Amino acid sequence: MRNGDRNAALLQITAGAGSAQFDHLRAQLGALDRRVTTVGVTADERASSTRRELTYLVVVFTVLLFMGTLGAGWLIRRWVTRPIDRLVADVRRVREGDRDAPIRASGPPEIAELGADIDDMRRLLDEHRIDAERAREAIEQNAAVVLALRSQLEPEVGELPDGWEVAAQLRAAEGVAAGDCYDIVPLRGDLGLIVVDIAGHGATEGILALRCKELLRASLAADVAPGEAVSAAAEQLGQMDPEVFLTAFVAVVNTEDGSIRYANAGHPPAFISSDDGDIELEPTGPLVGPFLGSTESRWRSDTARMQPGDNLCAYTDGVIEIRNVDSEFFGVERLRTLIRGSRCDEAPAIVKRCLDEAQLFSDGRMRDDATIVILCRTAFDASPVVRSSSEE
């Protein structure tokens, strides 16, 4: 029929060959259907078996995973968490004050190494703490020494003879100890005046200044002339460090007639201030320092006189060499202007004002120790009055 031969097709039908072929085809299709059915059943059985096996494997894997998780958690707690907890507990005990408690290094190598490092750090901190405590104790001990040194560098002035008053103040550039010092020494009716300035400032310089002051004080008490007192002090101090030197002003004032014997070892000139003008007490020898050679007769003693109403002002270079922002010196003229014409009862206030003005001139910054001593001879008889000022 597909080839267009209708008659041949009819002949095949009428002869029975086509029916036989259809029967054969039907038989083959039946066999194929049975085979497909058998294969499908077999496949279903295999799929079911596979599902059962997969379910079993999933259950087994889940159980193994759960058991592995429990085991890993137990191992982590035993080998990691517990050592860390012990380490934290040890560190906490140390932090709470038990500084000698050991820090145990256990567990995995990394945690054990961390514990050992923390224990080393604890020991190092303990060493630093002990050093800090010793340093604090040393500071506390030194503080008492420094305060005692300050009181000796700026002594309390005792009662003066009638008609004489003194005001003085020392202002340290750093801390409370200075390289400056002064003293008023009673000398059987006379007064000794000592002002010493050591290069630099601090406790070391203060000790040297105090030593020099005591040497000068002892010489004046032995009725040694000021120039010879400076020579004796220089001899006693001996060869100093090449960078260390000092200046000094030493005077002995006769409280009866106002005559002065003085020596100035490279110190800024003290001056006698009066209504008629100022008299400078110039250096009578070099500063005291290294490479001086023999000190014999190196400093001479000169004389001056204070009239009633005059003021003798001795100071250190820390007052006049203060600079402002324009690098201008405070200078001795400003100091003289502040002191000129002041009365003895004004001396303490004048001393403080001089130092305040100098400090303000430098915008409040002191770069060197500053000392001023004003010795006044009253213009009339007065009761003994002691006037001094100090500032920490």
Short mmCIF file of C-alpha atoms in Angstrom, two decimals:
data_model
loop_
_atom_site.label_atom_id
_atom_site.label_comp_id
_atom_site.label_asym_id
_atom_site.label_seq_id
_atom_site.Cartn_x
_atom_site.Cartn_y
_atom_site.Cartn_z
CA MET A 1 0.00 0.00 0.00
CA ARG A 2 2.83 2.41 0.73
CA ASN A 3 4.34 1.64 -2.67
CA GLY A 4 0.99 2.19 -4.42
CA ASP A 5 0.35 -1.49 -5.28
CA ARG A 6 -3.12 -1.86 -3.84
CA ASN A 7 -3.85 -5.13 -5.64
CA ALA A 8 -0.75 -6.87 -4.22
CA ALA A 9 -1.76 -5.74 -0.77
CA LEU A 10 -5.27 -7.16 -1.19
CA LEU A 11 -3.79 -10.39 -2.45
CA GLN A 12 -1.65 -10.68 0.67
CA ILE A 13 -4.69 -10.14 2.84
CA THR A 14 -6.86 -12.68 1.04
CA ALA A 15 -4.11 -15.27 0.96
CA GLY A 16 -3.63 -15.06 4.82
CA ALA A 17 0.07 -14.11 4.80
CA GLY A 18 -0.60 -10.67 6.29
CA SER A 19 -2.65 -12.17 9.12
CA ALA A 20 0.21 -14.51 9.90
CA GLN A 21 2.62 -11.62 9.97
CA PHE A 22 0.31 -9.67 12.30
CA ASP A 23 0.02 -12.68 14.58
CA HIS A 24 3.79 -13.05 14.62
CA LEU A 25 4.17 -9.35 15.34
CA ARG A 26 1.56 -9.57 18.07
CA ALA A 27 3.38 -12.53 19.63
CA GLN A 28 6.66 -10.64 19.54
CA LEU A 29 5.02 -7.58 21.08
CA GLY A 30 3.58 -9.75 23.85
CA ALA A 31 6.97 -11.26 24.54
CA LEU A 32 8.47 -7.80 24.55
CA ASP A 33 5.82 -6.60 26.97
CA ARG A 34 6.49 -9.52 29.29
CA ARG A 35 10.19 -8.87 29.10
CA VAL A 36 9.64 -5.19 29.81
CA THR A 37 7.46 -6.11 32.74
CA THR A 38 10.11 -8.51 34.03
CA VAL A 39 12.82 -5.92 33.58
CA GLY A 40 10.65 -3.28 35.34
CA VAL A 41 10.01 -5.59 38.28
CA THR A 42 13.69 -6.39 38.47
CA ALA A 43 14.52 -2.67 38.31
CA ASP A 44 11.99 -1.88 41.03
CA GLU A 45 13.48 -4.58 43.22
CA ARG A 46 16.95 -3.25 42.59
CA ALA A 47 15.77 0.33 43.29
CA SER A 48 14.18 -0.76 46.54
CA SER A 49 17.34 -2.59 47.54
CA THR A 50 19.39 0.41 46.63
CA ARG A 51 17.11 2.67 48.68
CA ARG A 52 17.44 0.33 51.63
CA GLU A 53 21.20 0.29 51.27
CA LEU A 54 21.33 4.09 50.96
CA THR A 55 19.11 4.49 54.00
CA TYR A 56 21.34 2.12 55.93
CA LEU A 57 24.43 4.02 54.80
CA VAL A 58 22.87 7.36 55.74
CA VAL A 59 21.94 6.04 59.15
CA VAL A 60 25.39 4.54 59.66
CA PHE A 61 27.08 7.77 58.44
CA THR A 62 24.86 9.87 60.70
CA VAL A 63 25.66 7.67 63.68
CA LEU A 64 29.36 7.76 62.86
CA LEU A 65 29.20 11.56 62.38
CA PHE A 66 27.45 11.98 65.70
CA MET A 67 29.94 9.70 67.43
CA GLY A 68 32.81 11.54 65.72
CA THR A 69 31.41 14.91 66.80
CA LEU A 70 31.12 13.70 70.38
CA GLY A 71 34.62 12.31 70.24
CA ALA A 72 36.03 15.48 68.69
CA GLY A 73 34.23 17.60 71.27
CA TRP A 74 35.62 15.45 74.07
CA LEU A 75 39.10 15.61 72.62
CA ILE A 76 38.85 19.38 72.08
CA ARG A 77 37.69 19.88 75.63
CA ARG A 78 40.41 17.66 77.02
CA TRP A 79 43.27 18.91 74.88
CA VAL A 80 42.25 22.49 74.13
CA THR A 81 39.40 23.85 76.24
CA ARG A 82 40.55 22.52 79.60
CA PRO A 83 44.16 23.68 79.17
CA ILE A 84 42.88 27.10 78.12
CA ASP A 85 40.53 27.18 81.13
CA ARG A 86 43.43 26.26 83.43
CA LEU A 87 45.58 28.91 81.78
CA VAL A 88 42.85 31.54 82.21
CA ALA A 89 42.33 30.51 85.86
CA ASP A 90 46.07 30.77 86.56
CA VAL A 91 46.26 34.19 84.92
CA ARG A 92 43.21 35.35 86.87
CA ARG A 93 44.80 34.27 90.17
CA VAL A 94 47.89 36.27 89.32
CA ARG A 95 45.76 39.25 88.34
CA GLU A 96 43.83 39.06 91.63
CA GLY A 97 47.03 39.39 93.64
CA ASP A 98 48.56 35.93 93.96
CA ARG A 99 51.66 36.97 92.04
CA ASP A 100 53.61 33.83 93.01
CA ALA A 101 50.97 31.46 91.64
CA PRO A 102 52.48 29.30 88.89
CA ILE A 103 51.07 29.39 85.38
CA ARG A 104 50.87 25.79 84.21
CA ALA A 105 51.95 25.01 80.67
CA SER A 106 49.93 21.95 79.53
CA GLY A 107 47.87 20.73 76.61
CA PRO A 108 48.84 20.89 72.94
CA PRO A 109 52.33 22.24 72.18
CA GLU A 110 50.96 25.61 71.05
CA ILE A 111 48.97 26.15 74.26
CA ALA A 112 51.82 24.85 76.40
CA GLU A 113 54.17 27.29 74.65
CA LEU A 114 51.67 30.12 75.22
CA GLY A 115 51.47 29.24 78.93
CA ALA A 116 55.26 29.19 79.21
CA ASP A 117 55.46 32.59 77.51
CA ILE A 118 52.82 34.02 79.86
CA ASP A 119 54.70 32.64 82.88
CA ASP A 120 57.92 34.23 81.60
CA MET A 121 56.07 37.49 81.13
CA ARG A 122 54.70 37.25 84.69
CA ARG A 123 58.18 36.76 86.09
CA LEU A 124 59.44 39.67 84.02
CA LEU A 125 56.59 41.86 85.29
CA ASP A 126 57.39 40.79 88.84
CA GLU A 127 60.99 41.87 88.32
CA HIS A 128 59.83 45.21 86.90
CA ARG A 129 57.39 45.61 89.80
CA ILE A 130 60.15 44.96 92.34
CA ASP A 131 62.43 47.40 90.52
CA ALA A 132 59.61 49.98 90.44
CA GLU A 133 58.97 49.53 94.17
CA ARG A 134 62.66 49.97 94.90
CA ALA A 135 62.74 53.04 92.66
CA ARG A 136 59.68 54.45 94.45
CA GLU A 137 61.29 53.82 97.83
CA ALA A 138 64.47 55.45 96.58
CA ILE A 139 62.46 58.43 95.33
CA GLU A 140 60.70 58.71 98.68
CA GLN A 141 64.03 58.60 100.46
CA ASN A 142 65.57 61.05 98.03
CA ALA A 143 62.55 63.35 98.31
CA ALA A 144 63.26 63.85 102.01
CA VAL A 145 66.90 64.48 101.17
CA VAL A 146 65.98 66.94 98.41
CA LEU A 147 63.58 68.81 100.69
CA ALA A 148 66.24 68.98 103.39
CA LEU A 149 68.69 70.17 100.74
CA ARG A 150 66.22 72.85 99.63
CA SER A 151 65.84 74.09 103.21
CA GLN A 152 69.61 74.34 103.49
CA LEU A 153 69.96 76.12 100.14
CA GLU A 154 67.30 78.65 101.18
CA PRO A 155 67.76 78.91 104.95
CA GLU A 156 65.56 80.69 107.42
CA VAL A 157 67.14 84.01 108.31
CA GLY A 158 67.49 84.56 112.02
CA GLU A 159 67.10 87.76 113.98
CA LEU A 160 69.20 90.65 112.67
CA PRO A 161 70.75 93.58 114.57
CA ASP A 162 68.70 96.73 115.03
CA GLY A 163 68.41 98.79 111.86
CA TRP A 164 68.97 95.88 109.47
CA GLU A 165 66.54 93.72 107.59
CA VAL A 166 66.91 91.12 104.88
CA ALA A 167 64.58 89.61 102.29
CA ALA A 168 65.58 86.73 100.05
CA GLN A 169 64.06 84.20 97.71
CA LEU A 170 65.29 81.30 95.59
CA ARG A 171 63.22 80.04 92.68
CA ALA A 172 64.32 76.72 91.14
CA ALA A 173 64.07 76.21 87.39
CA GLU A 174 63.12 72.54 87.86
CA GLY A 175 61.65 70.74 90.86
CA VAL A 176 62.57 72.06 94.29
CA ALA A 177 66.36 71.67 94.33
CA ALA A 178 68.47 74.37 92.72
CA GLY A 179 72.07 75.05 91.87
CA ASP A 180 71.79 78.40 93.67
CA CYS A 181 72.04 79.02 97.38
CA TYR A 182 72.39 81.92 99.79
CA ASP A 183 73.01 82.45 103.47
CA ILE A 184 73.07 85.24 106.06
CA VAL A 185 75.71 84.50 108.68
CA PRO A 186 75.81 86.31 112.09
CA LEU A 187 79.47 87.13 112.83
CA ARG A 188 79.84 88.68 116.30
CA GLY A 189 78.11 91.93 115.43
CA ASP A 190 78.77 91.71 111.69
CA LEU A 191 76.71 90.01 109.03
CA GLY A 192 78.06 87.61 106.43
CA LEU A 193 76.27 87.44 103.09
CA ILE A 194 76.88 84.47 100.76
CA VAL A 195 75.34 83.89 97.33
CA VAL A 196 76.56 80.90 95.25
CA ASP A 197 75.54 79.89 91.73
CA ILE A 198 76.51 76.49 90.28
CA ALA A 199 76.34 75.98 86.51
CA GLY A 200 73.22 73.91 85.94
CA HIS A 201 70.32 73.07 88.22
CA GLY A 202 69.17 70.00 90.11
CA ALA A 203 70.04 67.96 93.18
CA THR A 204 73.67 67.29 92.18
CA GLU A 205 74.35 70.96 91.61
CA GLY A 206 72.48 71.77 94.82
CA ILE A 207 74.77 69.50 96.83
CA LEU A 208 77.84 71.20 95.36
CA ALA A 209 76.33 74.62 96.08
CA LEU A 210 75.59 73.60 99.67
CA ARG A 211 79.13 72.29 100.12
CA CYS A 212 80.59 75.53 98.78
CA LYS A 213 78.31 77.60 101.02
CA GLU A 214 79.34 75.66 104.12
CA LEU A 215 83.02 76.09 103.27
CA LEU A 216 82.52 79.85 102.84
CA ARG A 217 80.46 80.05 106.02
CA ALA A 218 83.16 78.26 108.01
CA SER A 219 85.83 80.64 106.69
CA LEU A 220 83.79 83.73 107.54
CA ALA A 221 83.09 82.36 111.01
CA ALA A 222 86.87 82.05 111.44
CA ASP A 223 87.25 85.76 110.60
CA VAL A 224 88.82 85.04 107.20
CA ALA A 225 88.58 87.84 104.64
CA PRO A 226 86.05 87.22 101.84
CA GLY A 227 88.69 86.85 99.12
CA GLU A 228 90.66 84.38 101.20
CA ALA A 229 87.43 82.53 102.00
CA VAL A 230 86.77 82.04 98.29
CA SER A 231 90.36 80.82 97.79
CA ALA A 232 90.02 78.37 100.67
CA ALA A 233 86.71 77.06 99.34
CA ALA A 234 88.16 76.60 95.85
CA GLU A 235 91.10 74.73 97.37
CA GLN A 236 88.79 72.46 99.37
CA LEU A 237 86.53 71.74 96.40
CA GLY A 238 89.57 70.59 94.44
CA GLN A 239 89.58 69.72 90.75
CA MET A 240 85.98 69.70 89.57
CA ASP A 241 84.49 68.19 86.44
CA PRO A 242 85.48 70.12 83.28
CA GLU A 243 81.87 71.13 82.75
CA VAL A 244 81.26 72.27 86.33
CA PHE A 245 82.01 75.76 87.57
CA LEU A 246 80.54 78.17 90.06
CA THR A 247 80.36 81.87 90.84
CA ALA A 248 80.04 83.39 94.29
CA PHE A 249 79.49 86.71 96.02
CA VAL A 250 80.77 86.86 99.61
CA ALA A 251 80.47 89.93 101.83
CA VAL A 252 80.97 90.86 105.48
CA VAL A 253 78.89 93.87 106.56
CA ASN A 254 79.75 95.89 109.65
CA THR A 255 76.36 96.53 111.22
CA GLU A 256 77.70 99.54 113.16
CA ASP A 257 78.96 101.74 110.33
CA GLY A 258 77.73 99.94 107.20
CA SER A 259 81.21 99.20 105.83
CA ILE A 260 81.49 96.17 103.57
CA ARG A 261 84.33 93.83 102.74
CA TYR A 262 83.45 91.65 99.79
CA ALA A 263 84.80 89.28 97.14
CA ASN A 264 83.14 88.54 93.82
CA ALA A 265 84.24 85.32 92.11
CA GLY A 266 83.00 85.86 88.56
CA HIS A 267 79.50 86.58 89.90
CA PRO A 268 77.11 89.19 88.43
CA PRO A 269 77.95 92.47 90.19
CA ALA A 270 75.96 93.03 93.34
CA PHE A 271 74.98 96.67 93.82
CA ILE A 272 74.20 99.13 96.58
CA SER A 273 71.01 100.98 95.71
CA SER A 274 70.48 104.47 97.13
CA ASP A 275 68.68 107.67 96.28
CA ASP A 276 71.92 109.02 94.80
CA GLY A 277 72.42 106.08 92.41
CA ASP A 278 73.78 102.57 92.37
CA ILE A 279 77.26 101.35 93.30
CA GLU A 280 78.36 98.15 91.58
CA LEU A 281 80.46 95.62 93.46
CA GLU A 282 82.43 94.28 90.50
CA PRO A 283 84.19 90.88 90.30
CA THR A 284 87.40 90.65 92.29
CA GLY A 285 88.55 87.40 90.69
CA PRO A 286 87.55 84.69 88.22
CA LEU A 287 84.83 82.12 88.61
CA VAL A 288 85.69 78.90 90.43
CA GLY A 289 86.16 76.05 87.98
CA PRO A 290 88.57 73.65 86.34
CA PHE A 291 92.04 74.51 85.09
CA LEU A 292 92.53 77.32 87.60
CA GLY A 293 95.87 76.05 88.81
CA SER A 294 96.92 77.49 92.15
CA THR A 295 94.14 79.31 94.01
CA GLU A 296 96.48 81.28 96.26
CA SER A 297 95.69 85.03 96.24
CA ARG A 298 93.54 84.63 93.15
CA TRP A 299 90.58 86.46 94.71
CA ARG A 300 91.06 89.77 96.47
CA SER A 301 88.77 91.56 98.92
CA ASP A 302 87.39 95.02 98.14
CA THR A 303 85.45 97.48 100.30
CA ALA A 304 82.28 99.55 100.03
CA ARG A 305 79.86 101.25 102.40
CA MET A 306 76.10 101.30 102.93
CA GLN A 307 74.53 104.50 104.19
CA PRO A 308 71.29 104.51 106.19
CA GLY A 309 68.44 103.88 103.76
CA ASP A 310 70.63 101.95 101.28
CA ASN A 311 69.88 98.46 99.97
CA LEU A 312 72.48 95.86 99.05
CA CYS A 313 71.20 93.55 96.33
CA ALA A 314 72.98 90.31 95.39
CA TYR A 315 71.48 88.04 92.74
CA THR A 316 72.32 85.22 90.35
CA ASP A 317 72.44 85.40 86.57
CA GLY A 318 69.22 83.40 86.37
CA VAL A 319 67.41 86.69 87.09
CA ILE A 320 69.00 89.05 84.58
CA GLU A 321 69.69 86.55 81.77
CA ILE A 322 66.08 85.50 81.30
CA ARG A 323 65.02 86.20 77.69
CA ASN A 324 61.66 86.99 76.17
CA VAL A 325 60.31 85.75 72.83
CA ASP A 326 62.39 88.41 71.04
CA SER A 327 65.59 87.07 72.68
CA GLU A 328 65.87 90.26 74.74
CA PHE A 329 67.49 89.92 78.18
CA PHE A 330 65.62 90.99 81.30
CA GLY A 331 68.83 92.79 82.23
CA VAL A 332 70.20 94.39 85.36
CA GLU A 333 68.61 97.80 84.65
CA ARG A 334 65.09 96.40 85.01
CA LEU A 335 66.17 94.80 88.28
CA ARG A 336 67.66 98.07 89.57
CA THR A 337 64.54 100.00 88.59
CA LEU A 338 62.36 97.62 90.61
CA ILE A 339 64.60 97.92 93.69
CA ARG A 340 65.53 101.59 93.53
CA GLY A 341 63.89 103.69 96.25
CA SER A 342 62.28 100.76 98.08
CA ARG A 343 62.06 100.86 101.86
CA CYS A 344 63.17 98.06 104.13
CA ASP A 345 59.60 97.13 105.02
CA GLU A 346 58.93 96.67 101.29
CA ALA A 347 61.89 94.34 100.73
CA PRO A 348 60.01 91.00 100.85
CA ALA A 349 57.42 92.24 98.38
CA ILE A 350 60.13 93.74 96.16
CA VAL A 351 62.05 90.44 96.07
CA LYS A 352 58.94 88.51 95.06
CA ARG A 353 58.00 91.15 92.50
CA CYS A 354 61.47 91.00 90.92
CA LEU A 355 61.24 87.25 90.42
CA ASP A 356 57.64 87.45 89.23
CA GLU A 357 58.49 90.17 86.72
CA ALA A 358 61.46 88.16 85.45
CA GLN A 359 59.35 85.03 85.08
CA LEU A 360 56.56 86.88 83.28
CA PHE A 361 59.18 88.50 81.03
CA SER A 362 60.10 85.02 79.79
CA ASP A 363 56.46 84.04 79.27
CA GLY A 364 56.41 82.12 82.53
CA ARG A 365 59.27 79.75 81.69
CA MET A 366 62.30 79.65 84.03
CA ARG A 367 65.35 78.23 82.28
CA ASP A 368 67.79 78.75 85.14
CA ASP A 369 67.64 78.97 88.91
CA ALA A 370 67.08 82.53 90.14
CA THR A 371 68.02 84.00 93.53
CA ILE A 372 67.75 87.51 94.96
CA VAL A 373 68.94 88.70 98.38
CA ILE A 374 68.28 92.28 99.54
CA LEU A 375 70.02 93.50 102.69
CA CYS A 376 68.54 96.79 103.93
CA ARG A 377 69.98 99.39 106.29
CA THR A 378 67.08 101.34 107.70
CA ALA A 379 67.18 105.12 107.71
CA PHE A 380 66.07 105.22 111.35
CA ASP A 381 66.30 103.12 114.49
CA ALA A 382 63.92 100.20 114.40
CA SER A 383 63.17 97.13 116.42
CA PRO A 384 64.71 93.93 115.22
CA VAL A 385 62.57 92.58 112.42
CA VAL A 386 63.17 89.43 110.44
CA ARG A 387 61.79 89.45 106.97
CA SER A 388 62.30 86.65 104.46
CA SER A 389 60.24 85.08 101.76
CA SER A 390 60.38 81.69 100.19
CA GLU A 391 58.53 79.98 97.46
CA GLU A 392 58.43 76.26 96.78
#
